[in-house]
């Protein structure tokens, strides 16, 4: 059996996410639509890649928690909210829109999996 | 006798939530056999400080401003059907809230409703301001020498359970952990002991899933083409069915929009959680790292696998301090060359603000979508306005001196006659800031008291 081709797509095509805030710390869940994508996301959506994606907002540290039984990840981003609901000058002081920023990240996934997702 | 199933619905997930959301929840609960509860979670981190300020101005206020809007449509049905109400809408003035509820129930001819108040969260009655400042902060800003407006500990579920055991029909709390609104009724019904960590964890998880209202039933979730949600405009608020063994089914009010799916439940399960194995509450440390979810029928999801560990020796508390002022001002440029004019406006504003020689942080945005060129009903198609764009220039600044912040906003206003062509739609805000910080306090210092009115 040949391996399916890998294609580059944005996380938004294969996973969903939700952002929450506590003080100046954001947490963003990442949940694959297809549970079979969990290990692939674990390989590719690393703490360092997420930190790089949020560094322009001042994030200093990203911790990734793994929840294989859901399956899902929980990313905790320190100092990512420009002060947070207390004092951010950003229109979105809670960082509620940051889940959408995480979902812009590119990932490489097998194309047969994508076609299956489209019929989800 | 221990009931087989307890039904708990949620009528509000934050202080400004849908005012009519509880009505279908209550109508659904009336059809259930067994103990029935309705919770309202209306107290975000800063809400209590705002309430404290209102109370300073008027001692009769300082509870949830929407209390009457939430309760009036459903109070009589709840009283007639034995649906008990538990809420933190007491905010800075639980006694004032209870008096108001008593007044409403008299007007609605709801007789003999017993209203309990949980007191003890207000740390300004326990510590001096300096003692509060001496606690290190775990989240939020450092507590500086600014006046402390409010300091409240997050109380647990035990006093709520006790008030219910004593016969309360309505329990009014100030600050408590959000899941305690659900765990309190469960402890009352099932008699879960203080060291029954497994059950307390399950009950806390149920509370966590309910506390944000429609966030578990399709709201803060819908993403057209990816995560479609039917009839979001009438999204149904959640109801949890919990059994003595701690098993949880999340469902929602009958004849409403929204959806309860594995996906909606997963998103809410992780909402505002940091380490999933260690979610600290006053009653238990909740571990959701091994939780699984299962769709068992349409709009019914079973959630299982929560574990619990002994509660910490400290309680979390939120301290609110004065945080100076924030200014925001906006102006729109639309039509041909709009983006160039919006950029020119930013250029002018930056130079003008440099002249003010302030070191306050200032942010400049250009928001781009359609607004001023559409009618009151909005455009037929949001994509058709894309040719020239419609750009909104925004300036935001903060600092202790209100005059400087006003002056920065004024620089935007002056663009009407001193800025680029055809700028319109100026709006400005000047907001009195409240900063919050979280501290941990010794739980033995916090004494709770139950009063009935």
Coordinates of C-alpha atoms in Angstrom, one line a residue, chain A residues 12-14 16-33 35 57 65-76 82-83 85-97 99 103 120, chain B residues 45-46 138-141 215-216 219-221 223 226-227 263-264 266-276 279 288-293 316 326-328 330 361-363 365 367 394 396-398 433-437:
Chain A
X12 CA -8.8 25.3 10.7
X13 CA -9.4 22.6 8.1
X14 CA -8.7 19.8 10.5
X16 CA -11.4 23.4 16.2
X17 CA -10.3 25.5 19.1
X18 CA -11.6 27.8 21.9
X19 CA -9.8 30.5 23.8
X20 CA -10.2 31.5 27.4
X21 CA -8.4 34.0 29.7
X22 CA -7.2 34.3 33.2
X23 CA -5.3 37.5 33.9
X24 CA -2.6 37.9 31.3
X25 CA -2.6 34.2 30.4
X26 CA -4.6 32.7 27.6
X27 CA -5.5 29.1 27.2
X28 CA -6.5 27.7 23.8
X29 CA -7.8 24.2 23.3
X30 CA -7.1 22.4 20.0
X31 CA -9.4 19.5 19.1
X32 CA -9.0 17.5 15.9
X33 CA -12.3 16.8 14.0
X35 CA -9.4 11.6 16.4
X57 CA 1.8 39.7 21.1
X65 CA -1.1 19.7 27.9
X66 CA -2.1 16.5 26.2
X67 CA -5.5 14.9 26.6
X68 CA -5.4 11.7 24.5
X69 CA -8.8 10.4 25.8
X70 CA -10.8 13.3 24.3
X71 CA -8.5 13.6 22.2
X72 CA -7.4 17.3 22.5
X73 CA -4.6 19.6 23.5
X74 CA -4.7 22.5 25.8
X75 CA -2.1 25.3 25.2
X76 CA -1.4 27.7 28.0
X82 CA -1.1 42.5 26.4
X83 CA -2.2 42.9 30.0
X85 CA -9.0 42.2 30.4
X86 CA -7.4 44.4 33.0
X87 CA -5.5 46.7 30.8
X88 CA -5.0 45.6 27.2
X89 CA -5.3 48.3 24.5
X90 CA -6.3 45.7 22.0
X91 CA -10.0 45.8 21.1
X92 CA -10.2 42.1 22.1
X93 CA -9.0 42.4 25.7
X94 CA -10.0 38.8 26.6
X95 CA -8.2 37.3 23.6
X96 CA -11.4 35.5 22.6
X97 CA -10.4 35.7 18.9
X99 CA -8.3 30.6 18.8
X103 CA -6.1 27.9 13.5
X120 CA -17.7 15.0 7.9
Chain B
X45 CA -13.5 38.9 37.7
X46 CA -14.2 42.7 37.4
X138 CA -0.7 34.5 41.3
X139 CA -2.6 36.0 38.3
X140 CA -3.1 39.4 37.0
X141 CA -1.3 42.6 37.9
X215 CA -21.0 27.9 25.5
X216 CA -21.7 24.2 25.9
X219 CA -22.6 29.3 21.3
X220 CA -19.0 30.7 21.1
X221 CA -18.6 27.7 18.8
X223 CA -18.3 28.5 12.5
X226 CA -17.2 23.8 9.7
X227 CA -19.2 23.8 12.9
X263 CA -17.4 18.9 20.0
X264 CA -19.3 21.5 21.9
X266 CA -15.0 19.2 24.5
X267 CA -14.5 22.9 23.8
X268 CA -16.3 23.9 27.0
X269 CA -14.5 21.2 29.1
X270 CA -11.2 22.9 28.4
X271 CA -12.4 26.5 28.6
X272 CA -10.3 28.5 31.0
X273 CA -8.5 25.4 32.2
X274 CA -4.7 25.5 32.6
X275 CA -3.3 22.2 33.7
X276 CA -6.1 19.7 33.0
X279 CA -8.0 22.5 38.3
X288 CA -10.1 16.1 33.7
X289 CA -7.0 14.7 32.0
X290 CA -8.7 11.3 31.5
X291 CA -12.2 12.5 30.7
X292 CA -14.1 11.1 27.7
X293 CA -17.3 12.2 26.1
X316 CA -8.3 31.9 45.6
X326 CA -8.6 54.1 29.3
X327 CA -9.5 56.2 26.3
X328 CA -10.7 54.9 22.9
X330 CA -12.6 56.0 16.4
X361 CA 1.0 53.4 25.9
X362 CA -1.0 54.3 22.8
X363 CA -2.2 51.9 20.1
X365 CA -5.6 50.4 14.6
X367 CA -10.4 48.3 11.4
X394 CA -8.8 53.6 16.2
X396 CA -6.4 53.7 22.4
X397 CA -4.3 54.9 25.4
X398 CA -4.1 54.4 29.1
X433 CA -10.2 51.2 34.8
X434 CA -10.4 48.5 37.4
X435 CA -7.4 46.2 37.6
X436 CA -7.7 42.8 39.3
X437 CA -5.1 40.4 40.8

